Tab-separated table of C-alpha atoms in Angstrom:
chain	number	residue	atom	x	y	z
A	1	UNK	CA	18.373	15.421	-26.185
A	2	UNK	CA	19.955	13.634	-22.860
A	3	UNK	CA	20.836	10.291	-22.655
A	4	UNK	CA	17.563	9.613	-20.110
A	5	UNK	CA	15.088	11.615	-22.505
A	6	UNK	CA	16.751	9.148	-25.610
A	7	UNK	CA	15.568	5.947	-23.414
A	8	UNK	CA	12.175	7.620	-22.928
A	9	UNK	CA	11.666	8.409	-26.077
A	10	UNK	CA	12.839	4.709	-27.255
A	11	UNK	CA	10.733	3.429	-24.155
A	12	UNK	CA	7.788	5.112	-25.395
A	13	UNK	CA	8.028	3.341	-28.524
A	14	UNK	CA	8.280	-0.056	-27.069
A	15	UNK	CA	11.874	-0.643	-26.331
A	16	UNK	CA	11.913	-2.556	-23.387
A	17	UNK	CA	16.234	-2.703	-23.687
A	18	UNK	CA	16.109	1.356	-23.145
A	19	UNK	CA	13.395	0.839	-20.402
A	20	UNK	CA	15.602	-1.472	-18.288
A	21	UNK	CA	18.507	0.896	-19.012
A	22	UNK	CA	16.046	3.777	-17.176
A	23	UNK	CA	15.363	1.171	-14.292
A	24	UNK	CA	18.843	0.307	-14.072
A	25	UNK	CA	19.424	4.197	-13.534
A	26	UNK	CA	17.087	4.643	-11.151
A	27	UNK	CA	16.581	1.864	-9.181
A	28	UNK	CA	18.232	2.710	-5.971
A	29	UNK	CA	16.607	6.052	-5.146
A	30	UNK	CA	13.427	3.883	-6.150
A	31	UNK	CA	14.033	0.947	-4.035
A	32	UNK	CA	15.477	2.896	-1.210
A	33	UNK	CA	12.039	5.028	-0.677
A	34	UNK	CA	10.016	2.327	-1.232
A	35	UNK	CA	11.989	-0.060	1.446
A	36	UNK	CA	12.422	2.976	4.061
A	37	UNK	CA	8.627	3.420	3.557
A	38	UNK	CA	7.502	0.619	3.632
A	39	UNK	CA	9.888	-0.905	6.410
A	40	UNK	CA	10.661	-4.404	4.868
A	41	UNK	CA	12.792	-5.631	1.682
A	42	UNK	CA	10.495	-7.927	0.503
A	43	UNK	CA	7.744	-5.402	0.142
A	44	UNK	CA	9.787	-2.514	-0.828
A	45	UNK	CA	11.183	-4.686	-3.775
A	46	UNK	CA	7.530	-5.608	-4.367
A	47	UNK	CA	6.531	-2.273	-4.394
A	48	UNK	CA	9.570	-0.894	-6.519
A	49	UNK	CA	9.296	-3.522	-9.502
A	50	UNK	CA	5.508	-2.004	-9.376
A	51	UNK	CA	6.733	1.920	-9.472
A	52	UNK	CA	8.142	0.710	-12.626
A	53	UNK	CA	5.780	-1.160	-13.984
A	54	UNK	CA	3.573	2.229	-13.649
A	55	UNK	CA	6.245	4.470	-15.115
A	56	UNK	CA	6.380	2.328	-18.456
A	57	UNK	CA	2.489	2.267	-18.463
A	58	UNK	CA	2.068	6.000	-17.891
A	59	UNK	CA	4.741	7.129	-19.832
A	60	UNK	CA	2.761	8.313	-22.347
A	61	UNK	CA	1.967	11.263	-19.645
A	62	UNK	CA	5.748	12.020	-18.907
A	63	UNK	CA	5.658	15.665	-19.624
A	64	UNK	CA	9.492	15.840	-20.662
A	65	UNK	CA	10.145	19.551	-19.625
A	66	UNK	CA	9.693	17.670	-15.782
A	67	UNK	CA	12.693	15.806	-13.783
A	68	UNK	CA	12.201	12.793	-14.574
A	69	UNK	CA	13.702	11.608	-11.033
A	70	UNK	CA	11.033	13.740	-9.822
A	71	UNK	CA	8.134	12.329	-11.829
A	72	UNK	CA	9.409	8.785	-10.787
A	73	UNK	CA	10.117	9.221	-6.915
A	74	UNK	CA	6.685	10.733	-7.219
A	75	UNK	CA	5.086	7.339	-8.601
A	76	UNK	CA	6.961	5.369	-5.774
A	77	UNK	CA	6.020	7.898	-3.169
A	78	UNK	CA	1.756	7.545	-4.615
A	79	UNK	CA	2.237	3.869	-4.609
A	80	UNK	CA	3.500	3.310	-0.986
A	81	UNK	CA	0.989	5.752	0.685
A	82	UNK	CA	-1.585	3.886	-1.016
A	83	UNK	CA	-0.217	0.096	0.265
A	84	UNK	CA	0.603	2.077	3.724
A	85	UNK	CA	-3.071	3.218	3.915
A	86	UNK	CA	-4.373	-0.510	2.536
A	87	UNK	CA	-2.461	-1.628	5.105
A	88	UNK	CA	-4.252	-1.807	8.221
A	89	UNK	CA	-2.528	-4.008	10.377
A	90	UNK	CA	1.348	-3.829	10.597
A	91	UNK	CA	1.896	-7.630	11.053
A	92	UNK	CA	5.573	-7.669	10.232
A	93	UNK	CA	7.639	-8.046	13.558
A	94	UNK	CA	10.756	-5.592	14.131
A	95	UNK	CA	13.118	-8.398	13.738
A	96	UNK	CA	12.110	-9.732	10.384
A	97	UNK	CA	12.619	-5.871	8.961
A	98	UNK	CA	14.953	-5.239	5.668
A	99	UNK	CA	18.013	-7.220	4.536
A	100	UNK	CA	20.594	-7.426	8.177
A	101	UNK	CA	23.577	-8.310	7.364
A	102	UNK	CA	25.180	-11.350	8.326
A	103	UNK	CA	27.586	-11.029	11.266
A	104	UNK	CA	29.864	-13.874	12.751
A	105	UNK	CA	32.087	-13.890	15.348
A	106	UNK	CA	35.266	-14.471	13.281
A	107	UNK	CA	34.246	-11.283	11.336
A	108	UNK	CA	36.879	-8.420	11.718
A	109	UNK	CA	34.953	-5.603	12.254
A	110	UNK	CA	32.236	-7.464	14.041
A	111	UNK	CA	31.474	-4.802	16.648
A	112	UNK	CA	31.226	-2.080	13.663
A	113	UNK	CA	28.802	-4.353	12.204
A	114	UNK	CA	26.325	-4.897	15.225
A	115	UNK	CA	26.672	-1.255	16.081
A	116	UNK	CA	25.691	-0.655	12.181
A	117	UNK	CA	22.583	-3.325	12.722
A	118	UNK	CA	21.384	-1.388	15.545
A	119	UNK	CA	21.298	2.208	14.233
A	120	UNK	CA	19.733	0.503	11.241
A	121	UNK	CA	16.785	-1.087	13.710
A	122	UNK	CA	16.552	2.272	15.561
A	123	UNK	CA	15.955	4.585	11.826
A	124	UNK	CA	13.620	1.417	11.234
A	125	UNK	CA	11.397	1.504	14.463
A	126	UNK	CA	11.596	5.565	14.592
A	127	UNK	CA	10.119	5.718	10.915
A	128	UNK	CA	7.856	3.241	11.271
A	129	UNK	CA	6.248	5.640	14.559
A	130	UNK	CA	5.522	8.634	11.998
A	131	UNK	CA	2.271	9.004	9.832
A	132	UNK	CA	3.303	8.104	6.341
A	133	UNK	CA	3.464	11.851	4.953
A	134	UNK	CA	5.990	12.538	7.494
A	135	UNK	CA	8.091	9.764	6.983
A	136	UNK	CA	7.910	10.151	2.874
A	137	UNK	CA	9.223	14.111	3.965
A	138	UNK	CA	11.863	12.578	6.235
A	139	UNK	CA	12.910	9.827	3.461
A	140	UNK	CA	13.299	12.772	0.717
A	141	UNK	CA	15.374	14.867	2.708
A	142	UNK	CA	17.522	12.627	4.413
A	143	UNK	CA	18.431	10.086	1.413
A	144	UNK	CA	17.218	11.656	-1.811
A	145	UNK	CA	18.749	14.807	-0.541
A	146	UNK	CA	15.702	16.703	-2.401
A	147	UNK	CA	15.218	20.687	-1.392
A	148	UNK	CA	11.811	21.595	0.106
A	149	UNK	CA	10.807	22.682	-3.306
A	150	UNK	CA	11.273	19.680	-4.855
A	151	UNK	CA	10.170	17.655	-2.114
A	152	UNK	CA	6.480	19.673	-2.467
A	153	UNK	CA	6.806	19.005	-5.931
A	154	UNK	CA	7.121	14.728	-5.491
A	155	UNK	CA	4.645	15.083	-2.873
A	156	UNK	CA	1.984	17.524	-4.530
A	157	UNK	CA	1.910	19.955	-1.709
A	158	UNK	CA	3.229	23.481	-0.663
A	159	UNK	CA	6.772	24.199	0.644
A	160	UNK	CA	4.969	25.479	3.482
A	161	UNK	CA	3.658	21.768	4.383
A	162	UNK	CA	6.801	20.137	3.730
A	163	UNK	CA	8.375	22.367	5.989
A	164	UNK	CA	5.905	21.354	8.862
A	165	UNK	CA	5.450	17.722	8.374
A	166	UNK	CA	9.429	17.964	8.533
A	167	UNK	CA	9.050	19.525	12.030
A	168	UNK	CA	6.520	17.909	13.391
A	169	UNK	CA	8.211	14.286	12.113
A	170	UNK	CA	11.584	15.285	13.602
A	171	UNK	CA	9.988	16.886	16.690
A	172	UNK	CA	8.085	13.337	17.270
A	173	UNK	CA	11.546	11.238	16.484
A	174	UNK	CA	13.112	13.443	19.036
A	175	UNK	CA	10.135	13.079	21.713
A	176	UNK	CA	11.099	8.892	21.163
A	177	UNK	CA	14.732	9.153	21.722
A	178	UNK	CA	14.157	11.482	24.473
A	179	UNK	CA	11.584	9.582	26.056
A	180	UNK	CA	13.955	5.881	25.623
A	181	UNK	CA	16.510	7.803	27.025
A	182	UNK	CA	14.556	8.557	30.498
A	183	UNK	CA	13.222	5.203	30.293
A	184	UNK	CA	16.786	3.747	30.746
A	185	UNK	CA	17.792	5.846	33.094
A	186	UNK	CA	15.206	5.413	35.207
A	187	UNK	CA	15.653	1.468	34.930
A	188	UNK	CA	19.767	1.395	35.138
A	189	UNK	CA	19.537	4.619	37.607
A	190	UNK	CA	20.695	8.212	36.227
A	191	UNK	CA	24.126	8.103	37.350
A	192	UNK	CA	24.790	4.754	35.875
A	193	UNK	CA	23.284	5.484	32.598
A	194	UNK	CA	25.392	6.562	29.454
A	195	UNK	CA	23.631	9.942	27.808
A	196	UNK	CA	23.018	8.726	23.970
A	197	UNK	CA	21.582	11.818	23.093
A	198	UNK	CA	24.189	13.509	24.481
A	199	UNK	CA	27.084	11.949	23.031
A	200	UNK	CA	25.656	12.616	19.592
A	201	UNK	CA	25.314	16.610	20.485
A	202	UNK	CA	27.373	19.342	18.431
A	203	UNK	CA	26.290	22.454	20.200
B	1	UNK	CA	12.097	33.858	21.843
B	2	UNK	CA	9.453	31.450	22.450
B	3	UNK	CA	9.935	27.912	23.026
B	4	UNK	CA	7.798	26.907	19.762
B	5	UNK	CA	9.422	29.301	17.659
B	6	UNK	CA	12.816	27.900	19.004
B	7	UNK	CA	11.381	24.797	17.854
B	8	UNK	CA	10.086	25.070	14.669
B	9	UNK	CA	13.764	27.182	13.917
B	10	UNK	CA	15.657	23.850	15.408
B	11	UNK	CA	14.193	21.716	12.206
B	12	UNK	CA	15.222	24.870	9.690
B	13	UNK	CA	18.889	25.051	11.461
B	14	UNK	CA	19.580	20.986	11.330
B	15	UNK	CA	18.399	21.563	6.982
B	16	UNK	CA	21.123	24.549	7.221
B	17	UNK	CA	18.148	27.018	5.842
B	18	UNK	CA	18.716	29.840	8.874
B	19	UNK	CA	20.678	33.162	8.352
B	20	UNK	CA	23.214	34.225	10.578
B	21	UNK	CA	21.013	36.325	12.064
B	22	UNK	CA	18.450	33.756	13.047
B	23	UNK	CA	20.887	30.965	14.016
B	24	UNK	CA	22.496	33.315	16.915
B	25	UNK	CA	18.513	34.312	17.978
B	26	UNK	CA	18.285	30.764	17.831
B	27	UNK	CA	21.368	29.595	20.006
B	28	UNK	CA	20.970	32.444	22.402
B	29	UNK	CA	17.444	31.302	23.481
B	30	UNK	CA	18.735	27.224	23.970
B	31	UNK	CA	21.416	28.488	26.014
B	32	UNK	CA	18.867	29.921	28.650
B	33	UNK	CA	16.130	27.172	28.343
B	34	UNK	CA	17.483	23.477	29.000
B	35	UNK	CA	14.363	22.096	27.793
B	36	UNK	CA	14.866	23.228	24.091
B	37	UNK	CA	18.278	22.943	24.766
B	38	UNK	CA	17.742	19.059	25.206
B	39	UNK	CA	15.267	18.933	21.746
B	40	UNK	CA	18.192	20.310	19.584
B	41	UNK	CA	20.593	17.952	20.915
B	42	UNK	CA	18.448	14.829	19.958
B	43	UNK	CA	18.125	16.814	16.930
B	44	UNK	CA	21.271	16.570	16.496
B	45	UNK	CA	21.668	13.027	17.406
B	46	UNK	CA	18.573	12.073	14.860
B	47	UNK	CA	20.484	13.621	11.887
B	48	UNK	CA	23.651	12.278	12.335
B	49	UNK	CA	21.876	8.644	13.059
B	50	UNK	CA	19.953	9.061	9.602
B	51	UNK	CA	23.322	10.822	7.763
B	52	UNK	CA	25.002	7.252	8.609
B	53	UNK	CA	22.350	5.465	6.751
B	54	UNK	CA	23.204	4.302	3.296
B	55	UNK	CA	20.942	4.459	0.259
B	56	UNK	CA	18.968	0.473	0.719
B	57	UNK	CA	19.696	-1.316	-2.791
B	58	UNK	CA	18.127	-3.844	-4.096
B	59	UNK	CA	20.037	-6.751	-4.988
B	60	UNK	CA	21.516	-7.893	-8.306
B	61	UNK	CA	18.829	-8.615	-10.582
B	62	UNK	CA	16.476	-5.958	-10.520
B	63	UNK	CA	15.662	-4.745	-13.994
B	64	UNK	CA	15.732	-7.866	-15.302
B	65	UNK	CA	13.126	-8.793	-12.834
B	66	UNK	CA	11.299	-5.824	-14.022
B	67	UNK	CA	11.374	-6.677	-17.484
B	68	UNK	CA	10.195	-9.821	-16.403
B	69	UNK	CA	7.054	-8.523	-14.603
B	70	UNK	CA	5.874	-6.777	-17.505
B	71	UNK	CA	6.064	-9.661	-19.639
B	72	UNK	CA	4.145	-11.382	-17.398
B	73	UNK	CA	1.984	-8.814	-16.936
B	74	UNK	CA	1.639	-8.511	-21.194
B	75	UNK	CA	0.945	-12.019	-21.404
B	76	UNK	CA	-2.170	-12.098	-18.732
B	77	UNK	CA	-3.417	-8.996	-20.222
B	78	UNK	CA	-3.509	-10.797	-23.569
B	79	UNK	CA	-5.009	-14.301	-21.996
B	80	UNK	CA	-7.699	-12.034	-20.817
B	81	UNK	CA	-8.411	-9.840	-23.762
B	82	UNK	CA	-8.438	-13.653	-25.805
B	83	UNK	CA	-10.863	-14.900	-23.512
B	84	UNK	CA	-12.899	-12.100	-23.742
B	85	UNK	CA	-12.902	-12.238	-27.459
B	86	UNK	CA	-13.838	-15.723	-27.798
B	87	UNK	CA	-16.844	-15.302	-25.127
B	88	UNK	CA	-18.100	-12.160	-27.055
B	89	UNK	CA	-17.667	-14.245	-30.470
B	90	UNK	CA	-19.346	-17.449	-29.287
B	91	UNK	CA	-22.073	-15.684	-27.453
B	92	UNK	CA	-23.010	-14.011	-30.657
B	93	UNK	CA	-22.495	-16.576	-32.893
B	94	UNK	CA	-24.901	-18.825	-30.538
B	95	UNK	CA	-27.480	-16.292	-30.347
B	96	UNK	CA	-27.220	-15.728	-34.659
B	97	UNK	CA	-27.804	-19.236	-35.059
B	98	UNK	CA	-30.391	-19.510	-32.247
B	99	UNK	CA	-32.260	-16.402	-34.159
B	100	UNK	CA	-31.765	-18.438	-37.584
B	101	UNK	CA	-33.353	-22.016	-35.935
B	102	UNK	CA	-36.194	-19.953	-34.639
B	103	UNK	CA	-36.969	-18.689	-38.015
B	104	UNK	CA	-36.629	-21.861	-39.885
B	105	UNK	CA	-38.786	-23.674	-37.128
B	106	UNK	CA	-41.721	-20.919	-37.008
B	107	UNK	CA	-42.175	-20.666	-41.033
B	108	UNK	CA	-41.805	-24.731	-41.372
B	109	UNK	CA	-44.094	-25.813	-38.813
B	110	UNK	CA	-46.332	-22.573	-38.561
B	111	UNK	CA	-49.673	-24.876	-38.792
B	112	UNK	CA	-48.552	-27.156	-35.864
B	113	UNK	CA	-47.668	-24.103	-34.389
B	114	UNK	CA	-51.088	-22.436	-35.077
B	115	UNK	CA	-53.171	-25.406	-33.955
B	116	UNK	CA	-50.938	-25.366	-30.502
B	117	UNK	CA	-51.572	-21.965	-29.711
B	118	UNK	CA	-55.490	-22.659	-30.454
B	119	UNK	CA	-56.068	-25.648	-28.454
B	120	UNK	CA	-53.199	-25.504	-25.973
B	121	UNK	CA	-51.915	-21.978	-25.007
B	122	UNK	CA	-54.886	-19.873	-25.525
B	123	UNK	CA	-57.413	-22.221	-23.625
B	124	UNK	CA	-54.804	-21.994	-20.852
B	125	UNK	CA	-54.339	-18.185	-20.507
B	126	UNK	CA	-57.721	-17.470	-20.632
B	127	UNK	CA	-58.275	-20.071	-17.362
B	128	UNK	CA	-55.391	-18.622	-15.546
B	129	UNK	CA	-56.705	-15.018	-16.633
B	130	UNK	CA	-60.207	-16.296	-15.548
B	131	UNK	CA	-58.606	-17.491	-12.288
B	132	UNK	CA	-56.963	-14.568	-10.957
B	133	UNK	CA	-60.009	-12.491	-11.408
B	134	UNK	CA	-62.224	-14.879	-9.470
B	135	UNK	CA	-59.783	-14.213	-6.749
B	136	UNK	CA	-59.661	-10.436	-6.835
B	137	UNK	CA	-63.140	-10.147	-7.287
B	138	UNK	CA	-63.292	-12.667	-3.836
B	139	UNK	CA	-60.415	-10.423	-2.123
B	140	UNK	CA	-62.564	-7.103	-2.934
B	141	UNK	CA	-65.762	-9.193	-1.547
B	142	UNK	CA	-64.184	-9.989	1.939
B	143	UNK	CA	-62.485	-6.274	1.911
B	144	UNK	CA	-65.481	-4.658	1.465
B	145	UNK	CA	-67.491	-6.854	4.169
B	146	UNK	CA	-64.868	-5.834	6.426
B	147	UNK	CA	-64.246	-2.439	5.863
B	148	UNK	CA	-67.741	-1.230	5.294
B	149	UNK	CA	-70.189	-2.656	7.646
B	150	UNK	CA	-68.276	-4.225	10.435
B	151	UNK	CA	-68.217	-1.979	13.621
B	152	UNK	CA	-65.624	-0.557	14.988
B	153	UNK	CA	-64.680	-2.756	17.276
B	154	UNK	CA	-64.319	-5.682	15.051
B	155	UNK	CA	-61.385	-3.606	13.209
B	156	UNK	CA	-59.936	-2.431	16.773
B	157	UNK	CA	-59.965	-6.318	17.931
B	158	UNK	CA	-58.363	-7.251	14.813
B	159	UNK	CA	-55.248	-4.397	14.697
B	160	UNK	CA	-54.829	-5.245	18.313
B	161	UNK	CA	-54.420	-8.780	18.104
B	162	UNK	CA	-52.228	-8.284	14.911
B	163	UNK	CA	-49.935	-5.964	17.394
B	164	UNK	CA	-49.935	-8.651	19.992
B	165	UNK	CA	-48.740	-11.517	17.557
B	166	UNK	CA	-46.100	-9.256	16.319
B	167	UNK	CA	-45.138	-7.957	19.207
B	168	UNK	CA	-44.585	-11.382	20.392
B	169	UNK	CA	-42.908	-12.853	17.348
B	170	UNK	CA	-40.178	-9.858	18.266
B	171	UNK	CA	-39.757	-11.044	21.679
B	172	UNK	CA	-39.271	-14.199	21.098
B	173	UNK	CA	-36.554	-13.646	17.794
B	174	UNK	CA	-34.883	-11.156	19.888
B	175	UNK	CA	-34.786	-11.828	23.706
B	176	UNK	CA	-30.863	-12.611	24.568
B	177	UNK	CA	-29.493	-16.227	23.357
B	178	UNK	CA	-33.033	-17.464	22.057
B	179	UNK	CA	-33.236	-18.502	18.918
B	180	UNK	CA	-36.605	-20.400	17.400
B	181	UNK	CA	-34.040	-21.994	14.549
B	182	UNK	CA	-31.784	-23.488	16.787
B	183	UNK	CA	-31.192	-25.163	20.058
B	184	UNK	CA	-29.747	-22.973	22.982
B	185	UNK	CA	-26.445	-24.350	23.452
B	186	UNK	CA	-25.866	-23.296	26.902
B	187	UNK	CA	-29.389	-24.018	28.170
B	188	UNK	CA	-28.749	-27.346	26.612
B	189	UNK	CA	-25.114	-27.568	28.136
B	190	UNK	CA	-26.293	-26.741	31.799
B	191	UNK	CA	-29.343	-29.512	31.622
């Protein structure tokens, strides 16, 4: 038996010291979807201390021949489509979005740090554009590094869906950038303008 | 190659899940079409803006305020399972000792009871009993004057004018800003 399956097994019997040593484990993937999802740190550490609070009540379900990472990102991902869908209005302006860091002017890497802020702001506004089962796909790939497989498996779907919603979220994302992109150059004036999506390109 | 198969191989290319094969298909169609060519460079630009982008944590604290949650949590489940118990346990003990005074009141004063029931209760069901059938024996009086002899245009008079009334009650509940419960504030505002 692995560590984690000792703590469950300890957990199931009431041992909330072997509990907080499986939060402790798995907080960060945990918080992490539920902040990206969600869009702000207050709720995402809202809804994270709740994933939790589910896993130790259901844990009598934990089927231990699962992942368990897979059976809790799966709890996170159920709980933050449900607030997304409760949530009708999005009444939380852009700037009051996650934890920014603070920046001064006597900081040393000052300009690193704005230019950090910013991409932050940008993966914030483009996520917040895409229906919540596209962004949960994008959030899985991207920072849980999960396979199509076991992103179906979090998400109760097919590989086949996980592969479109990934499309279809990154072909959206890339219709934004795209479109901000002739936006400013049509307001600074083409020649003048610097080509962001450009720079970035590999090919 | 078509553009949306160029597309939907773009999003398999950036996860690194084309063969060869595929991926020079893929490359030789974006290198005649500067439209597609365009999608797989903000592609390109959206995963390396996302690969930046460090796992969020939360800060110091967090199991603890976990832990914490569920204790909280414990305790208001157990305030409300108390409560619970002690409504269920009063509300039965009430209605035992309600059931026991009953009893004891019925067999002690069963006479006073008896004469009660004789002179008071009994005398008064009978009159409202008596009552009500005076008045349904009136009701099916005045129905039957008016249904069996009365012509036909006594009845056709009647529905009409019963139309008419309600027909009017509707226009005057319903007709734009009118109301018969309150004043109309901007009739009243323009006087």
């Amino acid at each position: 038996m692995d560590q984690e399956q000792h703590w469950v097994a300890l957990a199931l019997h009431g041992d909330r010291q072997a509990f907080g040593s499986l939060v402790h484990a798995y907080q960060r993937p945990v918080y992490n979807l539920c902040y990206r999802m969600l869009g702000s740190a207050g709720e995402g550490e809202d809804a994270a201390q709740e994933t939790f609070v589910r896993m130790y009540t259901h844990l009598g379900a934990y089927d231990p021949g699962q992942k368990l990472s897979t059976w809790i990102l799966s709890i996170a991902s159920h709980h933050c489509i449900d607030r997304l869908r409760k949530r009708r209005i999005s009444w939380l302006p852009l700037d009051e979005i996650g934890e920014a860091p603070q920046v001064t002017s006597d900081t040393p890497h000052a300009e690193h740090v704005l230019i950090k802020e910013s991409d932050r702001r940008e993966v914030t506004r483009l996520l917040r554009a895409l229906p919540a089962d596209y962004r949960l796909a994008i959030v899985l790939r991207y920072w849980q590094d999960l396979s199509y497989e076991e992103i179906a498996r979090v998400t109760g779907t097919t590989e086949a869906a996980v592969k479109s919603r990934l499309h279809r979220a990154r072909q959206a994302m890339a219709r934004q950038l795209l479109d901000r992109e002739s936006v400013e150059a049509g307001s600074v004036g083409l020649a003048r303008a610097p080509n962001k999506v450009g720079n970035h390109a590999l090919l | 190659m078509r553009c949306s198969e160029s597309s939907e191989m773009m999003s398999l290319a950036v996860d690194g899940m084309l063969s060869a094969h595929e991926l020079r298909a893929m490359e030789t169609h974006l290198s005649s079409c500067p439209t597609c060519l365009r999608q797989w460079q903000a592609l390109q630009a959206l995963s390396s803006l996302f690969a930046d982008q460090a796992l969020a944590e939360p800060t110091d604290g967090f199991a603890e305020r976990v832990v914490l949650r569920m204790a909280r949590r414990d305790v208001r489940r157990q305030r409300t399972r108390g409560a619970v118990g002690v409504l269920a346990g009063s509300a039965t003990l009430c209605s035992g000792m309600l059931a026991i005074l009953l009893g004891w009141f019925a067999l002690a004063w069963r006479p006073l009871l008896e004469a009660v029931w004789n002179s008071v209760i009994q005398p008064c069901a009978w009159a409202v009993w008596n009552a009500g059938a005076a008045f349904v024996g009136a009701l099916r009086a005045v129905l039957n004057a008016v249904f069996q002899r009365p012509t036909a245009l006594f009845m056709s008079a009647y529905v009409l004018l019963a139309l008419l009334a309600v027909g009017l009650w509707i226009y005057v509940m319903w007709r734009p800003g009118a109301s018969l419960m309150l004043p109309d504030r901007a009739r009243l505002g323009r006087r």
